[in-house]
Structures are given as C-alpha cells and as structure tokens.
CSV table of C-alpha atoms in Angstrom, one decimal:
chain,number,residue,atom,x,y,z
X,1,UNK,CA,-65.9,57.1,-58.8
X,2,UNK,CA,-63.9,54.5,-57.0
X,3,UNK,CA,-60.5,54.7,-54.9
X,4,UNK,CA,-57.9,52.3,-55.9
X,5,UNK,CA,-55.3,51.6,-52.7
X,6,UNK,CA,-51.5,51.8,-54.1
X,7,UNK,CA,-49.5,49.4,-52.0
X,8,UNK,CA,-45.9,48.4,-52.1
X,9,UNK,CA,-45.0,45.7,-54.3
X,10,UNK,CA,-43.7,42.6,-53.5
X,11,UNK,CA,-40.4,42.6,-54.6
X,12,UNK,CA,-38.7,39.4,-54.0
X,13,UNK,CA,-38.4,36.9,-51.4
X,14,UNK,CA,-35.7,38.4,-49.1
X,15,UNK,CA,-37.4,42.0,-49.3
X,16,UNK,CA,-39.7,43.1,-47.0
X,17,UNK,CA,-39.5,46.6,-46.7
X,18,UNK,CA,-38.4,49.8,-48.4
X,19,UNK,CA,-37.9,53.1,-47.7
X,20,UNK,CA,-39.5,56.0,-50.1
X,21,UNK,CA,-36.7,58.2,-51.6
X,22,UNK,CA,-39.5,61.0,-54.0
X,23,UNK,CA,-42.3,61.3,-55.2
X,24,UNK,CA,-42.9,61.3,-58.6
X,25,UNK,CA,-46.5,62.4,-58.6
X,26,UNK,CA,-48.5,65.1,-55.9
X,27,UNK,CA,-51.8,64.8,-54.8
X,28,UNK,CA,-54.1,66.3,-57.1
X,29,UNK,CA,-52.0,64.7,-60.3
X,30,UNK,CA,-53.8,62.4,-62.9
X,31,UNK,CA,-51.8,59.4,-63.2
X,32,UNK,CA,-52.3,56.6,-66.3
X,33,UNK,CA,-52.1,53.0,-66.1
X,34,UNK,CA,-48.1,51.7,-65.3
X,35,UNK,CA,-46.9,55.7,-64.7
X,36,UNK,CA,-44.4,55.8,-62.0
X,37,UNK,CA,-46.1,57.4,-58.9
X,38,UNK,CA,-42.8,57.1,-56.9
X,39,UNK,CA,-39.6,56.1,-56.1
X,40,UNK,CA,-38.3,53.7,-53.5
X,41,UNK,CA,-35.0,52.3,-52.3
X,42,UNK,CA,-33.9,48.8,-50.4
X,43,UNK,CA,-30.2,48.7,-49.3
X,44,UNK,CA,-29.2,47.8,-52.5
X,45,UNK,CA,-31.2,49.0,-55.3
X,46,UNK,CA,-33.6,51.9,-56.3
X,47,UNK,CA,-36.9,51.5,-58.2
X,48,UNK,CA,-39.8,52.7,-59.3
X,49,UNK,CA,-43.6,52.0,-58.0
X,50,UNK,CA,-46.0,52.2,-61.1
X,51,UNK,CA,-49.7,52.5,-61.0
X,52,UNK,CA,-52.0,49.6,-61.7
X,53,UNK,CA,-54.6,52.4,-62.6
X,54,UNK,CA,-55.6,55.6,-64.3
X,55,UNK,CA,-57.0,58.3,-62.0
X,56,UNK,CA,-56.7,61.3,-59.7
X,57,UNK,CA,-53.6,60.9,-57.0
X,58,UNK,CA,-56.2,62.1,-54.0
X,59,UNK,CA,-54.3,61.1,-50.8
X,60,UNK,CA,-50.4,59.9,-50.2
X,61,UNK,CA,-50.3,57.8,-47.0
X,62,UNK,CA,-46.3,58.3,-46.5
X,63,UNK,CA,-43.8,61.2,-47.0
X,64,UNK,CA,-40.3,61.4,-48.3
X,65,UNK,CA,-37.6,58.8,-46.0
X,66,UNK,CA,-40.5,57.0,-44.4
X,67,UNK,CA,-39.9,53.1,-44.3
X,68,UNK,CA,-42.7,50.9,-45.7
X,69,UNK,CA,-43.6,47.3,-45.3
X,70,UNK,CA,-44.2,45.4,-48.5
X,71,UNK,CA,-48.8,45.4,-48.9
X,72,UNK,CA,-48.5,48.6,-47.0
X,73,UNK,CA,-50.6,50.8,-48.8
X,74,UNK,CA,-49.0,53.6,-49.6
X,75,UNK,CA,-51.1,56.3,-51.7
X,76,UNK,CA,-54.8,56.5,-52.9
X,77,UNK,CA,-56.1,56.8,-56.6
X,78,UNK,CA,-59.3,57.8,-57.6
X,79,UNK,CA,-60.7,56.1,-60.6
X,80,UNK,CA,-63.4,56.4,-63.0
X,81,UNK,CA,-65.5,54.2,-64.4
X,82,UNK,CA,-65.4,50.2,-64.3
X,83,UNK,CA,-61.6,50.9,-64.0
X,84,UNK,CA,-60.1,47.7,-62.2
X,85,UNK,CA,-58.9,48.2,-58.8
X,86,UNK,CA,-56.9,46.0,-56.1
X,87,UNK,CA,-59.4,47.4,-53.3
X,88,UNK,CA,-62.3,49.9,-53.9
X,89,UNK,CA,-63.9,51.8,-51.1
X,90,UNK,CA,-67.0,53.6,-52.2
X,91,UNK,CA,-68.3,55.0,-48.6
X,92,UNK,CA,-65.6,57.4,-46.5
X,93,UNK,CA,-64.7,56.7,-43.3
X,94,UNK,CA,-66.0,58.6,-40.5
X,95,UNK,CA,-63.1,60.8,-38.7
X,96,UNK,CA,-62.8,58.3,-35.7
X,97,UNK,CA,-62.5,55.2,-37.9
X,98,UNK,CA,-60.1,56.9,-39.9
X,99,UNK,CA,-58.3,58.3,-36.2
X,100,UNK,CA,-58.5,54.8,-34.9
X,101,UNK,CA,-57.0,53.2,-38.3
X,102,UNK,CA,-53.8,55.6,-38.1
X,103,UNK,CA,-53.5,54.9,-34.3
X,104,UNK,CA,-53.3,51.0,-35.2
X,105,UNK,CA,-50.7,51.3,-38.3
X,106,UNK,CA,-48.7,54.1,-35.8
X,107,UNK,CA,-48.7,51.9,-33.2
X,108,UNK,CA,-47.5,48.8,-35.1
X,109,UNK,CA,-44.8,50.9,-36.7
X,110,UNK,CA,-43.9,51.0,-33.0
X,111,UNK,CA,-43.9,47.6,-32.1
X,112,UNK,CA,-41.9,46.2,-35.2
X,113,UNK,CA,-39.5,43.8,-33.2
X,114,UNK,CA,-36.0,44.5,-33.0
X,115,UNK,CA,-32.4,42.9,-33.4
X,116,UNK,CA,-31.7,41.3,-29.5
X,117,UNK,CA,-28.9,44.3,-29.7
X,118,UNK,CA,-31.1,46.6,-29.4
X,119,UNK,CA,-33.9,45.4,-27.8
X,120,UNK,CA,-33.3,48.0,-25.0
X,121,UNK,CA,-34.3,50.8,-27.2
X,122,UNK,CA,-38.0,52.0,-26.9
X,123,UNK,CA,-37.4,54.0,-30.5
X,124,UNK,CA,-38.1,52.3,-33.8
X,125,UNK,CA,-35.1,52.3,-35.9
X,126,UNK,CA,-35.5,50.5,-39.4
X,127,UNK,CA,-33.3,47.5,-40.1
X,128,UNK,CA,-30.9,49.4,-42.4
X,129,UNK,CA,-30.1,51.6,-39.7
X,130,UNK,CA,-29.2,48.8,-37.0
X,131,UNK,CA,-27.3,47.0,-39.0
X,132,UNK,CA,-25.2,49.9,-39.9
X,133,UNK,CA,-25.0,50.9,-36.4
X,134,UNK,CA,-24.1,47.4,-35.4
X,135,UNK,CA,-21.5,47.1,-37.9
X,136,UNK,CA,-19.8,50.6,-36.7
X,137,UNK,CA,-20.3,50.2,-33.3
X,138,UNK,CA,-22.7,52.1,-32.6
X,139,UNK,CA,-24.1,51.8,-29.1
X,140,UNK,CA,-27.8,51.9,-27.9
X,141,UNK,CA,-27.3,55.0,-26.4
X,142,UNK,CA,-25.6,56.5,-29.1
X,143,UNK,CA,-28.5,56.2,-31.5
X,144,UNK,CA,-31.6,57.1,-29.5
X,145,UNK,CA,-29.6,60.8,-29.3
X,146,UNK,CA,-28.8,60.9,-32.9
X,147,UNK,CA,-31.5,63.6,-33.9
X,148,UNK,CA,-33.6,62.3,-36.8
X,149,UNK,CA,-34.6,64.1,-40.1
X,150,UNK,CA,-37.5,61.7,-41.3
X,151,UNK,CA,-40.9,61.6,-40.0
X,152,UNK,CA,-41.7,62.1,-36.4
X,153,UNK,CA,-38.1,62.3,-35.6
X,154,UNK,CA,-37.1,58.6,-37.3
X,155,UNK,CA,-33.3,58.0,-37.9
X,156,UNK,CA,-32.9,57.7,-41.2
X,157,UNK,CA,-29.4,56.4,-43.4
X,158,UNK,CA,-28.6,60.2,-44.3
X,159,UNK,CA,-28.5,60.8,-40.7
X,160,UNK,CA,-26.2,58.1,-39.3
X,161,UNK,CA,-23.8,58.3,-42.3
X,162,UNK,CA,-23.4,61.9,-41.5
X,163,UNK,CA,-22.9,61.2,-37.8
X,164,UNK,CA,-20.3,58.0,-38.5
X,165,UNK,CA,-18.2,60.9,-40.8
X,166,UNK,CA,-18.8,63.3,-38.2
X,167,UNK,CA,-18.2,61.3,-35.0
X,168,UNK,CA,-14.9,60.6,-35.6
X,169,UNK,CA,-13.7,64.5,-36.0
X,170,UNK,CA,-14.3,64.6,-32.5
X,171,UNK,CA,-16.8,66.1,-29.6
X,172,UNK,CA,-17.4,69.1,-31.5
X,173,UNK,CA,-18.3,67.6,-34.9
X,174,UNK,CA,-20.4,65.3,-32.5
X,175,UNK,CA,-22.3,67.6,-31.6
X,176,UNK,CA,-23.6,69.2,-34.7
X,177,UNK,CA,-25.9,65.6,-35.1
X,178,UNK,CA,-26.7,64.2,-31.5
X,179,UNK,CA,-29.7,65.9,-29.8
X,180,UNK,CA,-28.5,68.3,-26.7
X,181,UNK,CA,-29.6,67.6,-23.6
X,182,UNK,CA,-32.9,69.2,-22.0
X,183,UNK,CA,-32.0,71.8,-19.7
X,184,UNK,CA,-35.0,73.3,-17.1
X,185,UNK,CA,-34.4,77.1,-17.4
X,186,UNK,CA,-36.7,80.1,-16.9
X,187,UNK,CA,-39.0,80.3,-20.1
X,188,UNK,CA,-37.3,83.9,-20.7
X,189,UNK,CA,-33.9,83.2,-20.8
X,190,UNK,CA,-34.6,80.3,-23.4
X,191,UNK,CA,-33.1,80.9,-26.7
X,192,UNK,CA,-33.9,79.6,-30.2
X,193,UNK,CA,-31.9,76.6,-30.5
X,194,UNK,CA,-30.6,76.4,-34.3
X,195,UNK,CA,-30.1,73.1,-36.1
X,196,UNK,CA,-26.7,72.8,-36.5
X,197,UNK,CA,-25.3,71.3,-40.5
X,198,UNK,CA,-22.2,70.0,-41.1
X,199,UNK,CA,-19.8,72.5,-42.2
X,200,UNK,CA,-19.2,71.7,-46.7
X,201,UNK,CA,-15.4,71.2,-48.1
X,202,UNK,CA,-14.4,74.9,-49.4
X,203,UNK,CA,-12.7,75.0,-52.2
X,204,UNK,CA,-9.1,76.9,-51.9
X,205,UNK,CA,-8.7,78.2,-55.2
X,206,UNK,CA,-12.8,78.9,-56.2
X,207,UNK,CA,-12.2,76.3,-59.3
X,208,UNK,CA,-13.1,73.3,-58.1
X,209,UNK,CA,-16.5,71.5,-58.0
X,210,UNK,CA,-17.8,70.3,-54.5
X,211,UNK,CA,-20.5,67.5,-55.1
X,212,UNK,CA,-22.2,65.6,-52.6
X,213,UNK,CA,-21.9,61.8,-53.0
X,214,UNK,CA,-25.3,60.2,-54.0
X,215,UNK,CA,-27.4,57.6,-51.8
X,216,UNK,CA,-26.2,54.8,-54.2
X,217,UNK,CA,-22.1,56.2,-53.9
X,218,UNK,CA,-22.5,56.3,-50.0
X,219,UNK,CA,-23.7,52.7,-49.5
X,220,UNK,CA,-20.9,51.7,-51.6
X,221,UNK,CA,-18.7,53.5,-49.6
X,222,UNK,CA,-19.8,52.2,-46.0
X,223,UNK,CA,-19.7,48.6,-48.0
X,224,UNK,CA,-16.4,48.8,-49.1
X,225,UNK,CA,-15.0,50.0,-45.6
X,226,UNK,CA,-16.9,47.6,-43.6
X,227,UNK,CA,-15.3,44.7,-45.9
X,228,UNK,CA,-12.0,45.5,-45.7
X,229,UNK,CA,-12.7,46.1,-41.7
X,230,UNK,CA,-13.9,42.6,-41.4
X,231,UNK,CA,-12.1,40.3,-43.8
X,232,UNK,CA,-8.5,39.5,-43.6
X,233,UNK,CA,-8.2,40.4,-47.5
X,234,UNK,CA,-5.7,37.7,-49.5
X,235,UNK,CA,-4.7,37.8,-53.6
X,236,UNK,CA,-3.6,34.7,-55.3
X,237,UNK,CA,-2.9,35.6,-59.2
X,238,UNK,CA,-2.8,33.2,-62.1
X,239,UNK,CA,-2.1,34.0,-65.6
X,240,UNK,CA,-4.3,31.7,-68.0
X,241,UNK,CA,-3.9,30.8,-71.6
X,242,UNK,CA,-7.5,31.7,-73.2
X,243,UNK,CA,-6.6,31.3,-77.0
X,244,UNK,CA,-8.9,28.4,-77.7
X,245,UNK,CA,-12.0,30.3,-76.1
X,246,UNK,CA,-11.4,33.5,-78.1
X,247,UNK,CA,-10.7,31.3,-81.1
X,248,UNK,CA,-14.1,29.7,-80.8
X,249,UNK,CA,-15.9,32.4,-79.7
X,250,UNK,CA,-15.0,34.4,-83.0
X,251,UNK,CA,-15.9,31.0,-84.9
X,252,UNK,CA,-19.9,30.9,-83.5
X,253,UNK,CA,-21.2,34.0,-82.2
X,254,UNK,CA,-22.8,34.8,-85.0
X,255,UNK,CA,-24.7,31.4,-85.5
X,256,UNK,CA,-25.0,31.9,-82.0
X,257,UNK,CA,-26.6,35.1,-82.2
X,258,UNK,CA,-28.8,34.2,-84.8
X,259,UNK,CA,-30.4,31.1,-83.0
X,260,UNK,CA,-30.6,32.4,-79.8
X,261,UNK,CA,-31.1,36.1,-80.2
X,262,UNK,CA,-28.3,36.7,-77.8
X,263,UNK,CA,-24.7,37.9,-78.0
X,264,UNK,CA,-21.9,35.9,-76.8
X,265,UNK,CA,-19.7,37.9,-74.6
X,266,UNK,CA,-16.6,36.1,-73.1
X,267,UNK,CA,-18.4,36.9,-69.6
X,268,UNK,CA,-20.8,34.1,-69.5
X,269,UNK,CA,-17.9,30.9,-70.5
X,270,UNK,CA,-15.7,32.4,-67.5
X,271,UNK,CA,-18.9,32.6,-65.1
X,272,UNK,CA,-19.3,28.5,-66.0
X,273,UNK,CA,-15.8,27.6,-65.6
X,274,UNK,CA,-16.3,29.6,-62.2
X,275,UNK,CA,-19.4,27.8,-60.9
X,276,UNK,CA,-17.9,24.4,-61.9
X,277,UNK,CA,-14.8,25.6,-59.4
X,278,UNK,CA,-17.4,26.2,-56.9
X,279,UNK,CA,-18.8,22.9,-57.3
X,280,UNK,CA,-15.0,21.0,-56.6
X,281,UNK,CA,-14.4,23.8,-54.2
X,282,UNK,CA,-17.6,24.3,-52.1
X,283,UNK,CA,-15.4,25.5,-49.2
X,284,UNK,CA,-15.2,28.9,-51.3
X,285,UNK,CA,-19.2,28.7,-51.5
X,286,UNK,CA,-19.6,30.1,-47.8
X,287,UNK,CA,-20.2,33.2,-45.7
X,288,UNK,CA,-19.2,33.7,-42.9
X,289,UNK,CA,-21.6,34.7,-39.3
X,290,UNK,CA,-19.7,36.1,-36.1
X,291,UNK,CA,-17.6,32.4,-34.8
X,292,UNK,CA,-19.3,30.4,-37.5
X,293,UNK,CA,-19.2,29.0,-40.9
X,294,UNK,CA,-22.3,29.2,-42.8
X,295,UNK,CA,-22.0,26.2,-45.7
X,296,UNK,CA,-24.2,27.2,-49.2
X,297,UNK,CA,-26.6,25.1,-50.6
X,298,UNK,CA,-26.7,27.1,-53.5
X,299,UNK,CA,-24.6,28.4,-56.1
X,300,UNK,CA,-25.6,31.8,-57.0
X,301,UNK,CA,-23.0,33.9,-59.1
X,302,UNK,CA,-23.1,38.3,-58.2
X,303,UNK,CA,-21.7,40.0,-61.2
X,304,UNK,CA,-20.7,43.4,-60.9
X,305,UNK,CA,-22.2,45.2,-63.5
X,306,UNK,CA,-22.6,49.3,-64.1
X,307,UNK,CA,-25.4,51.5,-63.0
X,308,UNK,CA,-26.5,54.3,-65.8
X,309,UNK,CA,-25.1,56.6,-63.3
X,310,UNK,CA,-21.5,55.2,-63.2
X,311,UNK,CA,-21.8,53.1,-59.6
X,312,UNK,CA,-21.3,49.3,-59.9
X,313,UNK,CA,-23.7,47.3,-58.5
X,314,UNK,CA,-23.9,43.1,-57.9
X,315,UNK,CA,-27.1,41.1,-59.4
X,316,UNK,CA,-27.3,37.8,-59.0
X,317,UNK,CA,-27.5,34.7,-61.0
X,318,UNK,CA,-29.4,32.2,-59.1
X,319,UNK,CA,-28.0,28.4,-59.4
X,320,UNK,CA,-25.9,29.2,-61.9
X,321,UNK,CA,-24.5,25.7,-61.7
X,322,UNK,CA,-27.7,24.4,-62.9
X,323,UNK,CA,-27.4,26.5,-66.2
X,324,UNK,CA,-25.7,25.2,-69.7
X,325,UNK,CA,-24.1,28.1,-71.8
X,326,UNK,CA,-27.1,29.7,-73.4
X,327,UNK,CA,-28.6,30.0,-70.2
X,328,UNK,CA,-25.5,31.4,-68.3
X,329,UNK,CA,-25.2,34.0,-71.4
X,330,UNK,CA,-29.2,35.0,-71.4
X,331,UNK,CA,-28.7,35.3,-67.8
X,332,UNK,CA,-25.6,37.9,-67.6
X,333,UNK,CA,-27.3,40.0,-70.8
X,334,UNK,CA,-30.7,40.0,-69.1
X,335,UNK,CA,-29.3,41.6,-65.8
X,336,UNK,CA,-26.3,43.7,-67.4
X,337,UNK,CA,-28.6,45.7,-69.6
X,338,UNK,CA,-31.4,46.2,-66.8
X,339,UNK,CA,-28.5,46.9,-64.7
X,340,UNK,CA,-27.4,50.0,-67.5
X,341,UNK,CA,-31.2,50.9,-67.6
X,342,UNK,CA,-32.3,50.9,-63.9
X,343,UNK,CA,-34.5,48.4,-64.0
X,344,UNK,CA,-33.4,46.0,-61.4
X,345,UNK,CA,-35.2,44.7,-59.2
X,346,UNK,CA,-34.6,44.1,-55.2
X,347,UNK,CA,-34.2,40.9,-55.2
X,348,UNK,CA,-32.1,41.1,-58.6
X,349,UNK,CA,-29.3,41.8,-55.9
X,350,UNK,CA,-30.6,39.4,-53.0
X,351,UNK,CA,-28.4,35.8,-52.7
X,352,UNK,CA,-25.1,35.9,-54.1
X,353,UNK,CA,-22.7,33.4,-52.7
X,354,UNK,CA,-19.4,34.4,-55.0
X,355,UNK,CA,-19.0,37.4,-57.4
X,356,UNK,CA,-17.1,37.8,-60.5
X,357,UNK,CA,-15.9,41.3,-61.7
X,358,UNK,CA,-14.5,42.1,-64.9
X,359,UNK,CA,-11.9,44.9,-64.4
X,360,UNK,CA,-10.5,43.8,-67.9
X,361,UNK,CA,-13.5,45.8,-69.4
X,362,UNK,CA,-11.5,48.7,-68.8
X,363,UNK,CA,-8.4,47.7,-69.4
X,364,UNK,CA,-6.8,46.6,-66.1
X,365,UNK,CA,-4.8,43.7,-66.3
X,366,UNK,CA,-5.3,42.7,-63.0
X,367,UNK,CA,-7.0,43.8,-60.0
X,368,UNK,CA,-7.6,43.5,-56.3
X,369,UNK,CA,-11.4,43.5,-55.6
X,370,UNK,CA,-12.6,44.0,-52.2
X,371,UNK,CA,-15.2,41.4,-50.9
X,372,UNK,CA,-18.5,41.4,-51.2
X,373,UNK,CA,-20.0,40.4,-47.6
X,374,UNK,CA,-20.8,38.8,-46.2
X,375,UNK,CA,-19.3,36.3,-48.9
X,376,UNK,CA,-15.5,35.0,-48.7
X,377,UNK,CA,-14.3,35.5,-52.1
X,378,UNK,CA,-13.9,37.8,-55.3
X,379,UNK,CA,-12.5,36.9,-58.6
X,380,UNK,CA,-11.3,39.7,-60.9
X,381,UNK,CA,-11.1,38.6,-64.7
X,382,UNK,CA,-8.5,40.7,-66.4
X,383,UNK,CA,-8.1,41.9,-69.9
X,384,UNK,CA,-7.6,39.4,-72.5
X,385,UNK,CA,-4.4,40.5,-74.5
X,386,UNK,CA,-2.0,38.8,-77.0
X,387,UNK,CA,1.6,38.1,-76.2
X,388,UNK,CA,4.8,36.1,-76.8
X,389,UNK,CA,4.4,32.5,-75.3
X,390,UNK,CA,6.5,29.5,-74.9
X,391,UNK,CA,4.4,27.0,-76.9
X,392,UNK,CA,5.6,23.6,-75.4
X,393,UNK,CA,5.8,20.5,-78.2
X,394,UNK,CA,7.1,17.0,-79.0
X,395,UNK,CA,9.5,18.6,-81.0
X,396,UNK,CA,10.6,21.0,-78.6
X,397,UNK,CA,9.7,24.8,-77.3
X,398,UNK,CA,8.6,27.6,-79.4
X,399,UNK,CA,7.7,31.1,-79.0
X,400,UNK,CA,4.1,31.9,-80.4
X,401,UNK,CA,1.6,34.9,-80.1
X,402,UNK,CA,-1.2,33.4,-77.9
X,403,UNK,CA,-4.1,35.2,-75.9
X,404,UNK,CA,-3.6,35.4,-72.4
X,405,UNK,CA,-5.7,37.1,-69.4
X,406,UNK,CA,-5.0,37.7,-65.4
X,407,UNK,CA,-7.6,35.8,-63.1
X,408,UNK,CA,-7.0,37.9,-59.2
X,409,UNK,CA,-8.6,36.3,-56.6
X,410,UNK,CA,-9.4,38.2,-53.4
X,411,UNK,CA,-10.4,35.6,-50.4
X,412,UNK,CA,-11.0,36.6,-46.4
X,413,UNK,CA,-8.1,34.6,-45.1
X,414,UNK,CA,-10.2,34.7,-41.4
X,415,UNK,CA,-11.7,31.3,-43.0
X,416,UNK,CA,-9.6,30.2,-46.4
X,417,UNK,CA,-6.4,29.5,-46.7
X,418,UNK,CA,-3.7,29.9,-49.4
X,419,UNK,CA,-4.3,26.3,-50.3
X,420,UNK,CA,-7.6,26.5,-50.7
X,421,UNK,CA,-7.6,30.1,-52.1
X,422,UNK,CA,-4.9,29.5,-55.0
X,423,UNK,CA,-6.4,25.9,-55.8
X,424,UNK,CA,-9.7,27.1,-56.3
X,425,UNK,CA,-8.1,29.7,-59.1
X,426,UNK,CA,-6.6,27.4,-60.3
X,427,UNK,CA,-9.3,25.1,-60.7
X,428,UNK,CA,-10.9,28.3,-62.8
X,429,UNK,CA,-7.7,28.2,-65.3
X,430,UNK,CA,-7.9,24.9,-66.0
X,431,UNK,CA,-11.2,24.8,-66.9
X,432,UNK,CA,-10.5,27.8,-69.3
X,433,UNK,CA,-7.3,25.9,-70.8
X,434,UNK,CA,-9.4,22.9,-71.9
X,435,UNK,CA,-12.1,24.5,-73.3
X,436,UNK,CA,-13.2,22.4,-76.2
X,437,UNK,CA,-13.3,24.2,-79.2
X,438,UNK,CA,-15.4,21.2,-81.2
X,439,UNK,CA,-18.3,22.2,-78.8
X,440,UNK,CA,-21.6,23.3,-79.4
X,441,UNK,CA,-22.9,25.5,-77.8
C-alpha cells in the first residue's frame, strides 16, 4: 500500500486559491484514475478536482467552505500496487508529528497577510471576502462580528451576502447575522441562545415557487450592482451595414469547415474588427484603480458566453490582436462549448481588458450591457436582420434589401468620453463595412 497526497491544482497564473464548495467522494470511497473527488470554486468559476490515482479515499484534509491554497494538499488516497503517486508515505506519523504538522498549517492559515484595509483585524478573512467588504463598505469592525458558518467560525461569501441583503433592512435584520455581545450573567439564568436565519419570501397565494439563487446567480448579482455603483454608465449606438460579411460567410463556411474542422459563426469576424479598434483606440484598452488610469499592454477579448445552467459567464481570449481569423474562430468555439459544458477553467476567466456580448443571439436588437470591472467598456452586437436601405450610386439613390445589425456600446464615462466612446464604435463599423469579400480566410 502506498498513500497518494491529493493537492489543489494549479489553475492558472492569476489563481492562487480556492475555496471547496462538495465533496464528490467520502472517506472510505474507491476512487479510479481522473474521477472527480470534489468540487471547488474561485470568484468566477466552479470546477472539478480529479484524481491522478486509483485507490481508497482514507483521509480528507478540508471540509465543505474551507479556502485552500493552490499545492495544499487536500485529501489522502491509498493505493495499491506500483500505482504512481505525487508523494508516497509508507511509515505513519507519530500523534505529535502529526499535532505539530496541523499546528504549522493552522497557524499559517493565520498569518496569511492581509489587504492594508484591514490589517487591523486579528481574524483571517479570505480575499473574496475583503474585497467584497471593501467594495460595500464594509468596515473592520463590522466584519470581525459577522458570525461565520465555515470552519472554526471563518466568514465565508454565503455569510456576508446574507448580511449585505440583510444590513440594509435595518437593526433588526442586522441582528439575525452579527454575533451578540458577551454578557457576564449568573450561569443559571443563561438561556440557550438560538441561531437566528433569515426569515424566506412567503408566497401570498401558495402557487408560486420560492427558489434560492445559486452561488454562480449571487456573484453575478453583487457584480452587476457594484458596476453600475462604480461606473458612470454611457451608450453610444451605431447601426452597421453587414451584408458583405453575411454574403461571404454563406459563400466559405463550408470549405471553411472542412479544412479547419471548425464552424464559422459571425462571432469571431466581429471580435477581429473589435481588437483592431482596440489597437487605434487603446484609450478604451484600460481599467481603471481608485484616482488612476491603468494603460493595457495587452489585448485580451471576455466574451460572454452561457453556463449549462443558464448564467453567463466571461472567458477570455488572450491577445486576440495577435490572432488571424482561424485563430480568433478556434478560440471563441473552444471556450463557448467548454463554457456550455462546465469545463472552464479559472484562469479561462482571468485577464480580460474589453468584452463583447452578443445579445442578438436572442433576438435583441440592441442592448445596454453593464460593465464588466474593473474594465471601461462593453460592446453589445445585435441581431443581424434584413431591411429596406438607401443604396447610394453614381446614378443616384435606391432602396435595396440589405443586412443590417445594432453595435451598443456601454463605456464608464468617469474616464471616456463621448468622443472617444462613439469613435471607437465607430471604428468597429467601419471595419465591418469594408470587409473584403475576395478574402481568404
């Protein structure tokens, strides 16, 4: 027998840590080579940890909601065999090792440096929680008396979501989530405190369906808020003439297919014209930290794309500048269909300097997309529809049927102005409107 040590992936370069949402397997469980054991979440996106091994699931190092550092190790395996393991131990540690070893990790948990705002704080609060207390407001004081339901009393996201909703009801609400004060009385006269919940929506009519919003739906939601609480949002619409791309897109996506093994969605052409825009306009290609202005080296592209559970979620395409067409198309497939099958990865989502939605998927015409922060700017590509058109010649005007599409750009107006917000869409259109239709692709 030999025990293989599960640890925590690396899962990109921006990703350090992640917090464990279930456990797919319990001790005592045999578990085959790439089974999921468990799953884990960033601030963005959930996964799964497979095994490298086939064994016996004898020991799991971490519970449900407990933040882990990428190498941690987070569960044993027992193997059999000349099964190939990471890190074998053949001899058990004696108690005190083992007591010493868990004193070290507990007390490094401890001593995980903090943000300078809350350096105060003798508690250890994971990063996802102070930033979301920092972007609410939430004092120092305030969150060492929010009680916690992870382990050893940790704050986890569950708990300060639930008391953001339920600090703004007022005291009472209030106090249903922060601990209550310790109060010396006589040991008799002590009663059992109960842990207060918050009170669930009732339904007036007994028809309708209460259900709880989802870990994925909540972060969306404290996203969206917080962007429209920090950006001054801005539109600037533009109607663009896109008859010669659909013309040529009908002429080689299937030659197109056939090389490259890849469909040809409209998507990908409107993500190049976009990164070219970003190149004449890299005042658009920022973000935006407290009182300054921070310049991107980079190009990389978020496309909102769909979760197989209906939320919309924002992967990246890394220097998309840097990529011809067949690259820009393998590159919005690849991540659209891992998106639809949960298969993205952390850093899938880490990076994005600009994002592109395409409400026209559904219909819309137009739309007015909030930002995606800490970025400056959203572009919304509507549907592509055919309508009447003045067709402008040497011989005079004429009405025609062309194909025709909405391009709405949302921009923080803290740091761009009109100018530079409509030029830039414009920019876009006119990159659509000469598309060469003699091109290869």
């Amino acid at each position: 027998m030999a025990r293989f040590e599960l640890k925590l992936p690396k899962m990109g370069e921006s990703v350090a840590e992640a917090t464990i949402t279930n456990w797919l397997k319990e001790v005592g469980d045999k578990i085959e080579a790439d089974e999921a054991v468990l799953e884990i979440a960033t601030d963005k996106v959930d996964s799964e940890v497979p095994s490298e091994v086939s064994g016996i699931l004898v020991e799991q190092l971490f519970g449900k909601d407990d933040l882990v550092q990428v190498g941690q190790t987070i569960a044993i395996i027992e193997t059999e065999g000349d099964a190939p393991v990471a890190k074998a131990t053949e001899e058990v540690a004696a108690p005190a090792e083992v007591a010493a070893i868990e004193h070290t990790i507990e007390t490094a948990k401890e001593t995980v440096a903090a943000p300078q705002d809350f350096s105060g704080s003798d508690k250890f609060f994971s990063p996802l929680v102070k930033n979301i207390a920092k972007e609410e407001g939430i004092s120092v004081a305030e969150l060492e008396n929010i009680s916690g339901s992870g382990k050893d009393g940790r704050v986890t996201k569950e708990d300060i979501l639930k008391y953001i909703e339920t600090r703004t009801s007022g005291a009472e609400s209030q106090k249903a989530v922060v601990a209550a004060p310790k109060v010396a009385e006589p040991a008799a006269q002590v009663a059992p405190v109960q842990k207060s919940q918050q009170a669930v929506p009732v339904s007036v009519n007994g028809g309708d369906e209460i259900i709880e919003m989802d870990r994925m739906r909540k972060l969306i939601s404290g996203y969206m808020t917080a962007s429209v609480q920090t950006s001054a949002h801005v539109q600037s619409f533009i109607e663009v003439d896109v008859t010669n791309i659909v013309k040529w897109r009908e002429k080689v996506k299937t030659a197109f297919e056939k090389r490259e093994g890849e469909k040809l969605t409209f998507t990908p052409i409107m993500m190049e014209a976009v990164a070219k825009a970003l190149k004449d306009f890299p005042g658009m290609n920022i973000s935006v930290d407290g009182d300054y202005i921070i310049k991107k080296k980079n190009i990389n592209l978020g496309m909102a794309a769909a979760l197989p559970n209906g939320n919309l979620i924002v992967p990246v395409i890394k220097n998309a500048d840097q990529l011809n067409l067949v690259g820009m198309a393998k590159a919005v497939n690849d991540l659209g269909n891992r998106a639809k099958a949960g298969k993205l990865k952390p850093d899938d989502t880490q990076g994005g300097t600009y994002t592109v939605t395409n409400v026209g998927t559904f219909g819309s015409v137009f739309g007015t997309p909030i930002i995606n922060q800490p970025q400056v700017g959203i572009l919304a590509l509507g549907a592509i529809r055919k309508v009447p058109a003045v067709i402008e010649t040497p011989e005079g005007d004429f009405i025609g049927i062309r194909q025709k599409m909405f391009l709405s750009h949302s921009y923080d107006h803290r740091v761009v102005d009109g100018a530079l917000g409509g030029s830039f869409v414009k920019r876009v259109a006119e990159y659509l409107e000469a598309f060469d239709v003699d091109r290869d692709f």
